[in-house]
Coordinates of C-alpha atoms in Angstrom, one line a residue:
X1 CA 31.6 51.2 2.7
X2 CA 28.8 50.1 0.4
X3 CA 29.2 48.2 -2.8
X4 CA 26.5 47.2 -5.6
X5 CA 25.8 44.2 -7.4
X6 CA 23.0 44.1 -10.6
X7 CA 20.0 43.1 -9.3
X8 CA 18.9 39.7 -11.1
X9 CA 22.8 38.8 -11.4
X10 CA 24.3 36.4 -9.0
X11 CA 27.9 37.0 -11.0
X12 CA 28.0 40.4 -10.1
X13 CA 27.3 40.0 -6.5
X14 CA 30.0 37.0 -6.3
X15 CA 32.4 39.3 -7.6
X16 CA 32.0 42.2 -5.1
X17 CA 31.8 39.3 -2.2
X18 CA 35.3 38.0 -3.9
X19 CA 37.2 41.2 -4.0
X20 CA 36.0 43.1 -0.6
X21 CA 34.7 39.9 1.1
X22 CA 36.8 41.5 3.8
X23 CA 34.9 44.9 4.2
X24 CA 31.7 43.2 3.9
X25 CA 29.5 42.4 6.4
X26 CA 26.0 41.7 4.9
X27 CA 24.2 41.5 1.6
X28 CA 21.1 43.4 1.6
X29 CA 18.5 42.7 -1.0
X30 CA 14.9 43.1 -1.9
X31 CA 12.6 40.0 -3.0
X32 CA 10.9 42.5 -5.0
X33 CA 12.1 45.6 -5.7
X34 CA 9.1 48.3 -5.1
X35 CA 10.9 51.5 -6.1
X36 CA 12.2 50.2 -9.9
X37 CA 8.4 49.2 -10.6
X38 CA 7.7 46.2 -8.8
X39 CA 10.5 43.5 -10.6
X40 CA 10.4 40.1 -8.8
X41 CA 13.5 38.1 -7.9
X42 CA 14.0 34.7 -9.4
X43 CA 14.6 32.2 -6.8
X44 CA 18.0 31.0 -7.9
X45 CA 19.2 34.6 -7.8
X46 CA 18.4 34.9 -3.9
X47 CA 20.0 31.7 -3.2
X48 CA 23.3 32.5 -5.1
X49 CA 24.1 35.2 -4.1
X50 CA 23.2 33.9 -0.2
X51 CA 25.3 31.0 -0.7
X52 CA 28.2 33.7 -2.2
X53 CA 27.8 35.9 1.0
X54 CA 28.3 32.7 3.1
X55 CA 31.1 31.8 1.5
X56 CA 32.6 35.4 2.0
X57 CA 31.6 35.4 5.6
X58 CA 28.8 37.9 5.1
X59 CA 25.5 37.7 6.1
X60 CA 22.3 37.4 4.0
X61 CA 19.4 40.1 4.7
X62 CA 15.7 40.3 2.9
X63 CA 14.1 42.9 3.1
X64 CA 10.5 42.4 3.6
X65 CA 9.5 45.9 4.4
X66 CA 7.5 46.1 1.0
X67 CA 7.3 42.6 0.6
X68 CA 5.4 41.1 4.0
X69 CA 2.3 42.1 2.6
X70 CA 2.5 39.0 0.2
X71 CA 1.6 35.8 2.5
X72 CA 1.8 35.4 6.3
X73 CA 5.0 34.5 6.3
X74 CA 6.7 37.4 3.6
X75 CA 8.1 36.7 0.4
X76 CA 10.1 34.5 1.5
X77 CA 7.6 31.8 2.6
X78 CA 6.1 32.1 -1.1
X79 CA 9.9 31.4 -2.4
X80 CA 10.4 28.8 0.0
X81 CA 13.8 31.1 0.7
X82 CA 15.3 31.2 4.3
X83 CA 17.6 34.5 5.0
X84 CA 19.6 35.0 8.1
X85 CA 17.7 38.1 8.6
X86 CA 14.5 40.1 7.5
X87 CA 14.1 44.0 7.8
X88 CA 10.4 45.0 7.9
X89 CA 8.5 48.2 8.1
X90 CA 5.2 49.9 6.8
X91 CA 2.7 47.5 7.6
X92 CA 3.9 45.9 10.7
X93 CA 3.1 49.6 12.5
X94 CA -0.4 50.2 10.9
X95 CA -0.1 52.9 9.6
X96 CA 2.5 54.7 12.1
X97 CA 6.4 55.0 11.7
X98 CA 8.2 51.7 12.6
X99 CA 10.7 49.4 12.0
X100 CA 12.1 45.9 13.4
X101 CA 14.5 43.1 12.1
X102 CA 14.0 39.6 13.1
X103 CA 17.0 37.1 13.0
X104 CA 17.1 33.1 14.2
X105 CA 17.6 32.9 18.4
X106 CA 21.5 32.5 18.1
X107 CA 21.8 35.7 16.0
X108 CA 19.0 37.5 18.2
X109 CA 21.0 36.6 21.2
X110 CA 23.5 39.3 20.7
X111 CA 20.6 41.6 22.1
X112 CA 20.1 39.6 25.2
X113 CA 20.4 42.0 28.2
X114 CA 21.8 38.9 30.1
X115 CA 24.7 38.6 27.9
X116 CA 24.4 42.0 25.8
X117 CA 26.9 42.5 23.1
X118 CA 25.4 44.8 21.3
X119 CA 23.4 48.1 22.3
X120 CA 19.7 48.9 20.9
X121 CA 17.6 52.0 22.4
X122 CA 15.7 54.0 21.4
X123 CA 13.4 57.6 22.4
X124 CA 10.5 55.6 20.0
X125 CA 11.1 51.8 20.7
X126 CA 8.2 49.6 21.0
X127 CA 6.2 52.8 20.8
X128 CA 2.9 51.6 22.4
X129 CA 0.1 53.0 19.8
X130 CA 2.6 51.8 17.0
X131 CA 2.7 48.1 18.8
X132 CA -1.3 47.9 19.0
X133 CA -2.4 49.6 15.6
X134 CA 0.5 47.0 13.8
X135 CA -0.9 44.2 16.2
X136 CA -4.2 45.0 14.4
X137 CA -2.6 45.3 10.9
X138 CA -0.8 42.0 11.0
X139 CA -4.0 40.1 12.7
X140 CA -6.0 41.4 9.8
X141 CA -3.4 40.5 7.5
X142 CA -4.8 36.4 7.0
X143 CA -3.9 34.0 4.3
X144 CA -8.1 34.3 3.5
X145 CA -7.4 38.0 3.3
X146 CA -4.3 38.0 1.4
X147 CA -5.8 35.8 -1.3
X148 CA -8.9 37.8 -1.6
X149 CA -6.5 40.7 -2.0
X150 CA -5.0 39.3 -5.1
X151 CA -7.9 38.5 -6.9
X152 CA -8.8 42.1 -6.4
X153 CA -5.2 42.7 -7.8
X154 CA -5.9 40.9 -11.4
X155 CA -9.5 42.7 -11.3
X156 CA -7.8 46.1 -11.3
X157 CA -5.1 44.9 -13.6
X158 CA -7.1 43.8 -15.7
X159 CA -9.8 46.8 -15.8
X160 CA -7.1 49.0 -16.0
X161 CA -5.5 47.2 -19.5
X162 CA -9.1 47.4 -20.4
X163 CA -9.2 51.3 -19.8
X164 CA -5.8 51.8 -21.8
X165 CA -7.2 50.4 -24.7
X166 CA -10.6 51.8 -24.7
X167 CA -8.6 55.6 -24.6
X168 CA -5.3 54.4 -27.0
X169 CA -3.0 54.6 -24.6
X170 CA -0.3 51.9 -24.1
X171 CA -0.1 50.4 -20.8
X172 CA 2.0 47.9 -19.3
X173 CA 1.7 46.7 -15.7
X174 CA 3.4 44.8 -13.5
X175 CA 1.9 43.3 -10.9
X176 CA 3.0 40.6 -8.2
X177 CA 0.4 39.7 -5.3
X178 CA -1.8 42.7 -4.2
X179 CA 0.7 45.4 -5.1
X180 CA 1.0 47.1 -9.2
X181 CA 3.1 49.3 -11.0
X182 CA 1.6 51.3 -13.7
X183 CA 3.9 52.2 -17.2
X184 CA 2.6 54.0 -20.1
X185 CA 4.6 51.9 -22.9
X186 CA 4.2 48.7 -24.3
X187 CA 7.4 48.1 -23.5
X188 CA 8.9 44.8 -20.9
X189 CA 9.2 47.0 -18.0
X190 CA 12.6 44.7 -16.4
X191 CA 15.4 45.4 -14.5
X192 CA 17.0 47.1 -17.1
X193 CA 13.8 48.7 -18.1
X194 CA 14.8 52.9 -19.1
X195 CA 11.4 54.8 -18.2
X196 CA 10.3 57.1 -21.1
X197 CA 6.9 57.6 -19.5
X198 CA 7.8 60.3 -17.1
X199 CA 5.7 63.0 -18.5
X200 CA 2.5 60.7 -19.3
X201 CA 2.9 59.0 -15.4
X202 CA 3.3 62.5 -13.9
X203 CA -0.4 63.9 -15.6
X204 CA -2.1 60.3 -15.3
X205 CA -0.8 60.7 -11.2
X206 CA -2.3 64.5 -11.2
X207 CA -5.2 63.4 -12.7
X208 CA -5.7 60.3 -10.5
X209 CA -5.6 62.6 -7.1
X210 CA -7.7 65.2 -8.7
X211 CA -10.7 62.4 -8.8
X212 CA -9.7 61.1 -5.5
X213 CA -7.9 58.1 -6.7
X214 CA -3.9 58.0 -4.9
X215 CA -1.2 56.4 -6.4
X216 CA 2.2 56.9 -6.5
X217 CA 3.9 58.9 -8.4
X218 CA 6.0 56.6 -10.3
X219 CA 2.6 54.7 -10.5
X220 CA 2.5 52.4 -7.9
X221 CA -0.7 51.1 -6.5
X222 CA -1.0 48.6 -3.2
X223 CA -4.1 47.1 -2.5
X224 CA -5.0 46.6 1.4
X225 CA -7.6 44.8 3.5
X226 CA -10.3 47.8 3.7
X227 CA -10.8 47.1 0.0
X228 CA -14.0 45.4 -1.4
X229 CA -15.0 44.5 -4.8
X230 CA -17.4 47.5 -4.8
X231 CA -14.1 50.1 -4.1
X232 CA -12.2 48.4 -6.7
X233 CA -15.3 49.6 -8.9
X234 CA -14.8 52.8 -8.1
X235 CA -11.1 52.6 -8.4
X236 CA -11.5 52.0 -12.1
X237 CA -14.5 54.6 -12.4
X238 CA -12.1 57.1 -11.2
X239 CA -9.0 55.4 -13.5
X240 CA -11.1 55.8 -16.4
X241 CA -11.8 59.9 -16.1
X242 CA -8.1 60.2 -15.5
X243 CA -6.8 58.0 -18.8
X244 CA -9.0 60.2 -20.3
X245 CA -8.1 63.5 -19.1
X246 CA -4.4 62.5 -19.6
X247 CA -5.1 61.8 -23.4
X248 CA -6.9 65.0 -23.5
X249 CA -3.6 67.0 -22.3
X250 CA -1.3 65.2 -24.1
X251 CA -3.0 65.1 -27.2

């Protein structure tokens, strides 16, 4: 059984841990949630409702899949914020399909073949081509690196804003560390944020692949180490004959 809490609202999360504290094993939550447009968690929020899943006998999980990216050390170094465990993903295989959690020693220990309580195989575990491209991937990923990725960040963001103006289109971004979500309103884009930009974000994303620029559909775009200042040129070259194009069709 799976029940939900509001992301952003420790109450609601405290209430689900008091009346089924019983079924519940772990809270699972997302420093920054990628899919909703890139909304950050506020500090407190983590540790409330970690201390409410301690107190229900539950477990607290981040997940870092999205979120590693941000410093050496995940999100969670940045928020100074210690889970009991961390899913991650994406980059950690460079490029190739993976996955892996990663717990402190005593909670690891279940796993130990000496002492094995619980059971993990797989056809595809510790794939050897995954292992060495995500070896390569991680190494790359430095704090120098990182921080260089970020300014790149604000330098598309802001480029970009510059674009939407220039073509009168209303543009809202948010943005935390080297990844961006793109909204065509001049709206707060929140947690409780209803998209009315489907139609505009769905021709600015055709447009965008049709110049050989890839974003998401819902208009995310994540920086990585192969980028330079001179491809964040060209990003915004390409940006700026898709705003265009998009204000053509919709106008």
């Amino acid at each position: 059984m799976t029940y939900l809490g509001e992301y952003g609202d420790s109450d609601s999360f405290g209430q689900q841990l008091k009346q089924h504290g019983d079924e519940i094993a772990a809270v699972f939550l997302e420093p920054v949630m990628g899919a909703s447009g890139i909304i950050a968690a506020a500090p407190e929020f983590l540790n409330e409702v970690k201390q409410a899943a301690h107190e229900a006998g539950a477990l607290f999980v981040l997940d870092e899949v999205l979120t590693f990216r941000l410093a050496e050390g995940g999100r969670q170094q940045t928020l100074e914020f210690d889970p009991d465990l961390t899913t991650f993903g994406k980059l950690i295989g460079g490029g190739f399909p993976v996955g892996a959690v990663g717990a402190s020693r005593e909670l690891m220990r279940i796993f130990d073949p000496a002492n094995l309580k619980a059971f993990h195989t797989g056809t595809f575990n510790a794939n050897p081509v995954t292992m060495v491209a995500g070896s390569v991937s991680v190494r790359e990923l430095t704090a120098a690196r990182i921080e260089i990725m970020e300014r790149q960040a604000r330098q598309l963001k802001n480029g970009l804003l510059g674009i939407a103006r220039n073509t009168g289109l209303a543009l809202t971004i948010n943005h935390v560390g080297s990844l961006l979500n793109l909204f065509f309103t001049d709206k707060h884009c929140g947690i409780h944020h209803d998209r009315d930009d489907l139609d505009i974000i769905s021709r600015f994303h055709l447009a965008c692949l049709n110049e050989g620029l890839f974003i998401a559909p819902r208009g995310l775009m994540a920086l990585s180490t192969a980028f330079d200042d001179a491809l964040i040129e060209q990003c915004l070259e390409k940006a700026t004959r898709a705003m265009q194009q998009t204000v053509t069709e919709t106008t």
